[in-house]
Amino acid sequence: MFKEVSEMSDNKSTENKGTVVKDNEEKRVGVFVCECGVNIGGVVNTRAVADYIGTLPGVKVTSVNKFTCSDSGQADIQAKIKEHNLNRVVVAACSPKTHEPTFRACIEQMGLNQYFLEFVNIRDHCSWIHMWEKEKATEKAKDLIRMGVERSKLLEPLQASEVPVTDKALVIGAGVAGMQSALDLADMGFQVYLVEKEPSIGGRMARFDKVFPTNDCSICILGPKMVEVARNKNIKIMSYSEVKAVEGYVGNFNVKVEHKPRYLDVAKCTGCAKCSEVCPVEVPYDFNEGLGTRKAIFVPFPQAVPLRALIDKENCINCKACAKACASGAINYDMQTSYTDLNVGVIIGAVGFKTYDPEPRHDYGYGLYDNIITAMEFERLLNAAGPTGGHVVRPSDCKEPIRVGFVNCVGSRDKNTNIYCSGVCCMVTIKNAQLLKEKRPETDQTIMYIDIRTPFRAYEESYNRSRNLGVKFLRGRPVEVKEDPVTKNIKVRVEDTLAGEIRNLEFDLLVLATGIVPNEGIGKIQQLLKLSKAADGMLMEAHPKLKPVDTTIDGVFLAGCASGPKDIPYAVSQGSACAGRATILLKNKKAITEGITAVVNPDVCVGCEVCIPMCPFQAIKFDEKENKANVVKALCKGCGTCVAACPTGALEQSHFKNNQLLAQIKNVFRFQEVAA
Amino acid sequence: MSTGTDVVKPAQEGNGWEPNILAFCCNWCSYAGADLAGVSRFQYPPTVKILRVMCSSRVEPAFILKALREGADGVLIAGCHIGDCHYIDGNKNAQIRINNTKKALVKLGLDKRLRLEWISASEGLRFSEVIKDFTEEIKKLGKNPVNEPQIMAPRVTPLEGVSTHAPQGKRVRGVENPQGFGNDERRLIASANKSAANVQGSE
């Protein structure tokens, strides 16, 4: 009975696909073992593997190539397909996650359905992890390929489907990377929604004083770009807004954006800040890293885009002074949270970063002693629009410090916090030391570092320049930081590892170069967009080298520090790269999606509805008339949850059918030899 | 998590018995985690063979039973961490299913041979640690008794793949039913799905 059912379902599914399949056709398998240079060949005896695989039933030809993915390797596959009339191809090489598309295209050129390829991973899952167990690795490779060969014989043809792409884009995060993406896409003629959680666009770069290596004013180069974004007709800025829900798939994402209330009418507000003048409430100014104060009604910063005020309702005392002061009558205390539903084809995540907070761990005494500040705080002190008007003063007595110490690698390259290098802090420290030296030549700077890392154009030159200016570099991490109770000076004990001496230094001010860490809410974005996180807590790209801005989700791209620490030029390049990648989809107006979905065999389905609550995407609809389950192809993502739940075996996951997986399971271990 | 582990050549082991483990890895997290273990050259014993599925929730209880009957000494199911599932909450379904299967396996004394782990795409080191740990655990448990002749011989029901006419301890492949499931497996699938559906419905 079961056999009959299976055959029927086979015929049915193939009929549906409209592909001619001769079910009784002899399976002619070709197996191509890759040596990957010495990556596989150096461990696994590929010849022995190929010889053994050649003895398996159905295997018509085996071949060993130095690099199967190369032109000659692929030509070999194509020649063998022709010569031996192969209808199934097994490639034993690296990971299907990187190379499956290559070989699918290769066999498709020869007229084979691309799903007739079976990919066996004998590099990442064998040779690389059993480097010193060559014989066992060879045996394991044989087992893995045998599994693949048996599965390949049962593979069925599938057609990848095309979906239409809405020619609009969503960019999450309006830092320098997100702005670049939005501008590039808008200039190519696509509608862009730019969502920013802060009340102004600009991101972290708007807070920097000057940017390395040229030490040009950060807001002076960013400001015009922010205005350009605001002026662009194709860009719709949604500031003070957050993405709350994302549904759908490539080409057709439905996004819900929440607009937090500003408590004033943006259309009426002119950004004159008269309201701030009369507001009696003062709170620490977050834009200045908590240095100085702002009012409860405030314009984020002088160059803000949009240049509009907002009320910080948490601190507002409802005195209504601002409403009286506002000439245009923009204040509206009863404003509610509003929502916008967007339909976009692609999403670019440029969710940025935050700097490491040394407060909870009191790294180097931060938070315990007054005169220890972070590099971001130093940056705001240097800034002419900052809390001190550009005068670097120390917090304890507001005097200008003479001896300033800089500690590098705080919250990075440290097993206790983050092991990765944040990349930019060396240059930030060098720049800060230079700026202080130029401003007040009488000051004395000492940079305590582990290594100085200055790759890329003009960075090393900037490092040399700071040494010529007289900035001292001391290789060593402070081991003890204490405060002098009277003078509030900071006493640092540090080993000069180059001289091999312990130094006891005293500073008026100590600046910690805090590293880059994942932004707040990155977990939420990760879950909304269904992305992966890397070990550093940042979002993960599809491939570290070849797909640095793509993700594993089609139509979702990452720019800037969302996927790891980056400097400004790198973030801008990624912003442009995302726009370029997204344009491929937006311009073609269609995307190819995998053919892997769940399929119902109506002859077997008994209408028990077990599968319906299982589907996370509500893709299974119940056909009341027929009393059968029905899979909506466009919604099905092909996870197979429902398939595993189906008690009758009516549901099958194409390309991961029960018989295909069981063929693999049955061939994991070699019983023929036991029995013999 | 430290990634500073050096690639150290393992001490030469004797001709001891090595367990056979089948690992079902989800395409998005655990398979990528296994790839990362490879890229990072985190060595682990060659006891495991990885089978790729799109989601850990694709793994049917029957697959596990099948693997155990085919001679696997251990079965590992690895998926994304809860909350990270590529398919929203497929891994939660997997959790329910695997736990139920585990309960059923208690009766057979095989429950310790089944393990469910969450391994993300960035946890290459963790992947190798899990394999090492599971291998050690299985080594302590010893061979899968299903492989032993004395257990195979008194089987009453003629099950797929095992012929009662075959000499003791030797396996002859019989004619397969296309689904590949025996009666006991079907019962288990039904019970596991029923409870999974109940849990889902009550949420």
Coordinates of C-alpha atoms in Angstrom, one line a residue, chain A residues 8-365:
Chain A
M8 CA 1.5 8.2 -6.9
S9 CA 2.9 11.1 -5.0
D10 CA 6.0 11.0 -7.1
N11 CA 4.0 11.2 -10.3
K12 CA 1.8 13.9 -8.9
S13 CA 4.6 16.1 -7.8
T14 CA 6.4 15.8 -11.0
E15 CA 3.3 16.5 -13.0
N16 CA 2.7 19.6 -11.0
K17 CA 6.2 20.8 -11.8
G18 CA 5.6 20.3 -15.4
T19 CA 8.9 18.5 -15.9
V20 CA 9.3 15.3 -17.7
V21 CA 10.8 12.7 -15.4
K22 CA 11.3 9.1 -16.3
D23 CA 10.8 7.5 -12.9
N24 CA 12.2 4.2 -14.0
E25 CA 15.2 5.8 -15.6
E26 CA 18.4 4.2 -14.6
K27 CA 20.3 6.4 -12.2
R28 CA 23.7 7.2 -13.5
V29 CA 25.8 8.9 -10.9
G30 CA 29.0 10.7 -11.4
V31 CA 31.1 11.4 -8.3
F32 CA 33.6 14.3 -8.3
V33 CA 36.1 14.3 -5.4
C34 CA 37.9 17.6 -4.9
E35 CA 41.3 17.8 -3.4
C36 CA 41.0 21.5 -2.7
G37 CA 44.8 21.8 -3.3
V38 CA 46.1 20.2 -0.1
N39 CA 43.1 21.2 2.0
I40 CA 41.4 17.9 1.4
G41 CA 44.1 16.0 -0.6
G42 CA 46.6 16.5 2.2
V43 CA 44.6 14.5 4.7
V44 CA 42.1 12.4 2.8
N45 CA 43.4 9.8 0.4
T46 CA 41.1 11.0 -2.4
R47 CA 42.2 8.3 -4.8
A48 CA 41.3 5.5 -2.4
V49 CA 38.0 7.3 -1.8
A50 CA 37.2 7.6 -5.5
D51 CA 38.1 3.9 -6.0
Y52 CA 35.8 2.8 -3.3
I53 CA 32.9 5.0 -4.4
G54 CA 33.4 3.7 -7.9
T55 CA 32.3 0.2 -6.6
L56 CA 28.9 1.5 -5.4
P57 CA 25.9 0.5 -7.5
G58 CA 24.8 3.2 -9.8
V59 CA 28.1 5.1 -9.8
K60 CA 29.2 5.2 -13.4
V61 CA 32.3 7.4 -13.1
T62 CA 34.4 8.9 -10.4
S63 CA 36.9 11.7 -10.8
V64 CA 39.5 13.4 -8.6
N65 CA 40.3 17.0 -9.3
K66 CA 42.8 19.4 -7.7
F67 CA 40.2 22.1 -7.7
T68 CA 36.7 21.0 -8.8
C69 CA 35.4 24.5 -8.6
S70 CA 38.0 25.8 -11.1
D71 CA 37.2 26.1 -14.8
S72 CA 39.0 22.8 -15.6
G73 CA 37.2 21.1 -12.7
Q74 CA 33.8 22.2 -13.9
A75 CA 34.7 21.4 -17.5
D76 CA 35.6 17.9 -16.3
I77 CA 32.1 17.5 -14.7
Q78 CA 30.4 18.7 -17.9
A79 CA 32.5 16.4 -20.1
K80 CA 31.8 13.4 -17.9
I81 CA 28.1 14.2 -17.9
K82 CA 28.2 14.1 -21.7
E83 CA 30.4 11.1 -22.0
H84 CA 28.7 8.9 -19.5
N85 CA 25.2 10.3 -19.9
L86 CA 25.0 11.1 -16.2
N87 CA 21.8 12.1 -14.6
R88 CA 23.0 12.6 -11.0
V89 CA 26.1 14.5 -9.9
V90 CA 27.7 14.2 -6.5
V91 CA 30.4 16.7 -5.7
A92 CA 32.5 16.0 -2.6
A93 CA 34.3 19.2 -1.7
C94 CA 33.9 22.1 0.6
S95 CA 30.6 23.5 2.0
P96 CA 27.4 23.7 0.1
K97 CA 26.8 27.0 1.8
T98 CA 29.5 28.6 -0.4
H99 CA 29.8 26.4 -3.5
E100 CA 26.4 24.7 -4.1
P101 CA 25.2 27.5 -6.5
T102 CA 28.5 27.1 -8.5
F103 CA 27.9 23.5 -9.2
R104 CA 24.2 23.8 -9.6
A105 CA 24.8 26.2 -12.4
C106 CA 27.5 23.9 -13.9
I107 CA 25.2 20.9 -14.2
E108 CA 22.3 23.1 -15.3
Q109 CA 24.3 24.2 -18.3
M110 CA 24.4 20.6 -19.3
G111 CA 20.6 20.3 -19.3
L112 CA 20.4 18.6 -15.9
N113 CA 17.9 19.9 -13.3
Q114 CA 20.0 21.9 -10.8
Y115 CA 18.5 19.9 -7.9
F116 CA 20.1 16.7 -9.3
L117 CA 23.3 17.9 -7.6
E118 CA 24.2 16.4 -4.2
F119 CA 26.9 18.2 -2.4
V120 CA 29.1 16.4 0.2
N121 CA 31.2 18.3 2.6
I122 CA 34.5 16.5 3.1
R123 CA 36.6 19.6 3.8
D124 CA 35.0 21.6 6.6
H125 CA 33.4 18.5 8.1
C126 CA 36.3 16.1 7.5
S127 CA 39.8 16.9 6.4
W128 CA 40.1 20.2 8.3
I129 CA 38.9 18.8 11.6
H130 CA 40.7 15.4 11.4
M131 CA 44.1 16.7 10.3
W132 CA 46.1 14.1 12.1
E133 CA 43.9 11.2 11.6
K134 CA 44.4 10.6 7.9
E135 CA 43.1 7.1 7.7
K136 CA 40.1 7.7 9.8
A137 CA 39.4 10.9 7.8
T138 CA 39.6 8.9 4.6
E139 CA 37.1 6.3 5.9
K140 CA 34.8 9.1 7.0
A141 CA 35.0 10.7 3.6
K142 CA 34.0 7.4 2.1
D143 CA 31.0 7.2 4.4
L144 CA 29.9 10.7 3.8
I145 CA 30.1 10.3 0.0
R146 CA 28.3 7.0 0.2
M147 CA 25.5 8.8 2.0
G148 CA 25.4 11.4 -0.7
V149 CA 25.4 8.9 -3.6
E150 CA 22.5 7.0 -2.1
R151 CA 20.6 10.3 -1.6
S152 CA 21.4 11.5 -5.0
K153 CA 19.7 8.6 -6.7
L154 CA 16.4 9.6 -5.1
L155 CA 16.7 13.3 -5.9
E156 CA 13.8 14.8 -7.8
P157 CA 13.8 17.7 -10.2
L158 CA 12.5 21.0 -8.8
Q159 CA 12.0 24.4 -10.4
A160 CA 13.2 27.5 -8.6
S161 CA 10.3 30.0 -8.6
E162 CA 10.4 33.7 -9.5
V163 CA 8.8 36.3 -7.2
P164 CA 8.1 39.9 -8.1
V165 CA 10.2 42.6 -6.3
T166 CA 8.6 45.8 -5.1
D167 CA 10.9 48.5 -6.3
K168 CA 11.2 50.3 -2.9
A169 CA 13.8 49.9 -0.2
L170 CA 13.9 50.2 3.5
V171 CA 17.1 51.4 5.2
I172 CA 17.3 50.8 9.0
G173 CA 19.6 53.3 10.6
A174 CA 20.6 56.7 9.3
G175 CA 24.2 56.8 10.3
V176 CA 26.8 57.5 7.6
A177 CA 26.5 54.0 6.2
G178 CA 22.7 54.0 6.0
M179 CA 22.6 57.5 4.6
Q180 CA 25.0 56.5 1.8
S181 CA 22.8 53.5 1.0
A182 CA 19.7 55.7 0.9
L183 CA 21.4 58.3 -1.2
D184 CA 22.7 55.9 -3.8
L185 CA 19.4 54.0 -4.1
A186 CA 17.5 57.3 -4.3
D187 CA 19.9 58.6 -7.0
M188 CA 19.2 55.5 -9.0
G189 CA 15.5 56.4 -8.9
F190 CA 14.2 54.0 -6.2
Q191 CA 11.9 55.1 -3.4
V192 CA 13.8 54.7 0.0
Y193 CA 12.4 54.8 3.5
L194 CA 15.1 55.7 6.0
V195 CA 14.2 54.8 9.5
E196 CA 16.2 56.2 12.4
K197 CA 15.4 55.6 16.1
E198 CA 17.1 58.8 17.2
P199 CA 15.3 62.2 16.6
S200 CA 17.9 63.2 14.1
I201 CA 19.8 61.4 11.3
G202 CA 23.6 61.4 11.3
G203 CA 24.4 58.6 13.7
R204 CA 27.6 58.3 15.7
M205 CA 29.6 60.4 13.2
A206 CA 27.6 63.5 14.1
R207 CA 29.1 63.3 17.6
F208 CA 32.7 63.1 16.6
D209 CA 34.8 66.2 16.8
K210 CA 37.2 65.6 14.0
V211 CA 37.9 62.5 12.0
F212 CA 41.2 60.8 11.2
P213 CA 43.5 60.7 9.4
T214 CA 43.0 64.1 7.9
N215 CA 41.5 65.6 11.1
D216 CA 38.7 67.4 9.3
C217 CA 35.7 68.5 11.2
S218 CA 33.2 65.6 11.3
I219 CA 29.9 67.5 11.2
C220 CA 31.3 69.8 8.5
I221 CA 31.6 66.9 6.1
L222 CA 28.6 65.0 7.4
G223 CA 26.2 68.0 7.7
P224 CA 25.9 68.6 3.9
K225 CA 25.3 64.9 3.4
M226 CA 22.5 65.0 6.0
V227 CA 20.9 67.9 4.2
E228 CA 21.3 66.1 0.9
V229 CA 19.4 63.2 2.3
A230 CA 16.7 65.4 3.6
R231 CA 16.4 67.2 0.2
N232 CA 16.3 64.1 -1.9
K233 CA 12.8 63.6 -3.2
N234 CA 13.1 59.8 -3.3
I235 CA 14.1 59.5 0.4
K236 CA 11.4 59.5 3.1
I237 CA 13.1 60.1 6.4
M238 CA 11.3 58.5 9.4
S239 CA 13.2 59.9 12.4
Y240 CA 12.4 59.0 16.0
S241 CA 10.9 55.8 14.6
E242 CA 11.6 52.1 15.0
V243 CA 10.9 49.0 13.0
K244 CA 8.5 46.9 15.0
A245 CA 7.6 44.0 12.7
V246 CA 8.9 42.5 9.4
E247 CA 7.0 39.9 7.5
G248 CA 7.3 38.4 4.0
Y249 CA 10.2 37.5 1.9
V250 CA 12.6 38.9 -0.7
G251 CA 10.8 41.4 -3.0
N252 CA 7.8 41.6 -0.7
F253 CA 8.6 42.6 2.8
N254 CA 5.8 44.1 4.9
V255 CA 7.2 46.3 7.5
K256 CA 5.5 48.0 10.5
V257 CA 7.3 51.2 11.6
E258 CA 6.4 52.8 14.9
H259 CA 6.7 56.6 15.1
K260 CA 7.4 57.7 18.7
P261 CA 5.6 60.9 19.6
R262 CA 7.7 64.1 19.6
Y263 CA 4.8 66.0 21.2
L264 CA 5.0 68.7 18.7
D265 CA 3.8 69.1 15.1
V266 CA 6.9 68.6 12.9
A267 CA 5.2 70.6 10.1
K268 CA 4.8 73.7 12.3
C269 CA 8.1 73.6 14.3
T270 CA 10.8 75.7 12.8
G271 CA 13.6 74.5 15.1
C272 CA 14.1 78.0 16.6
A273 CA 14.6 76.5 20.1
K274 CA 12.8 79.3 21.8
C275 CA 10.9 76.6 23.7
S276 CA 14.2 75.2 25.1
E277 CA 15.1 78.7 26.5
V278 CA 12.0 78.8 28.7
C279 CA 12.0 75.1 29.7
P280 CA 12.9 74.9 33.4
V281 CA 14.0 71.2 33.4
E282 CA 17.7 70.4 32.9
V283 CA 18.9 66.8 32.3
P284 CA 22.2 65.3 31.3
Y285 CA 22.8 65.8 27.6
D286 CA 23.0 62.4 26.0
F287 CA 24.3 63.8 22.7
N288 CA 27.3 65.1 24.7
E289 CA 27.8 61.7 26.3
G290 CA 26.1 62.9 29.4
L291 CA 28.3 65.9 29.8
G292 CA 26.5 69.2 30.3
T293 CA 22.8 69.5 30.2
R294 CA 19.9 69.9 27.9
K295 CA 16.3 70.9 28.5
A296 CA 13.3 68.6 28.6
I297 CA 12.2 70.2 25.3
F298 CA 15.2 70.4 22.9
V299 CA 16.6 70.3 19.4
P300 CA 18.9 67.2 19.3
F301 CA 21.9 69.3 18.1
P302 CA 22.4 72.4 16.1
Q303 CA 22.9 70.6 12.8
A304 CA 20.1 68.1 13.3
V305 CA 18.1 66.8 10.4
P306 CA 15.2 67.3 10.7
L307 CA 15.9 70.4 12.6
R308 CA 12.9 70.0 14.9
A309 CA 12.4 70.0 18.7
L310 CA 10.9 67.2 20.7
I311 CA 9.8 66.8 24.3
D312 CA 11.4 64.2 26.5
K313 CA 8.2 63.2 28.2
E314 CA 10.0 61.3 30.9
N315 CA 11.5 64.5 32.3
C316 CA 8.8 66.9 31.3
I317 CA 6.9 68.4 34.3
N318 CA 4.0 69.6 32.2
C319 CA 4.4 73.3 33.1
K320 CA 3.4 74.2 29.5
A321 CA 5.9 77.1 29.4
C322 CA 7.1 75.9 26.0
A323 CA 3.5 76.0 24.5
K324 CA 3.4 79.7 25.5
A325 CA 6.8 80.4 24.0
C326 CA 6.2 78.6 20.7
A327 CA 5.2 81.2 18.2
S328 CA 4.0 78.7 15.6
G329 CA 1.9 76.7 18.1
A330 CA 3.5 73.5 17.3
I331 CA 3.4 71.9 20.8
N332 CA 0.8 69.1 21.2
Y333 CA 1.0 67.4 24.5
D334 CA -1.5 64.7 23.5
M335 CA 0.4 63.3 20.6
Q336 CA 0.1 59.5 20.4
T337 CA 2.4 56.8 19.0
S338 CA 1.6 56.3 15.3
Y339 CA 2.4 53.5 12.9
T340 CA 3.1 53.2 9.2
D341 CA 2.9 50.0 7.1
L342 CA 5.5 49.8 4.4
N343 CA 5.8 47.4 1.5
V344 CA 9.4 47.1 0.3
G345 CA 11.5 44.8 -1.9
V346 CA 14.8 45.0 0.0
I347 CA 16.0 45.9 3.5
I348 CA 19.3 47.4 4.4
G349 CA 20.3 47.1 8.0
A350 CA 22.7 49.8 9.0
V351 CA 22.0 49.6 12.7
G352 CA 25.4 50.9 13.8
F353 CA 27.2 50.4 17.1
K354 CA 27.7 51.9 20.5
T355 CA 31.0 52.3 22.4
Y356 CA 31.9 49.9 25.2
D357 CA 30.7 51.1 28.6
P358 CA 33.5 50.8 31.2
E359 CA 31.2 51.9 34.0
P360 CA 29.8 48.5 35.3
R361 CA 33.2 46.8 35.5
H362 CA 35.1 50.0 36.5
D363 CA 37.8 49.3 33.9
Y364 CA 40.9 51.2 35.0
G365 CA 38.9 52.9 37.7

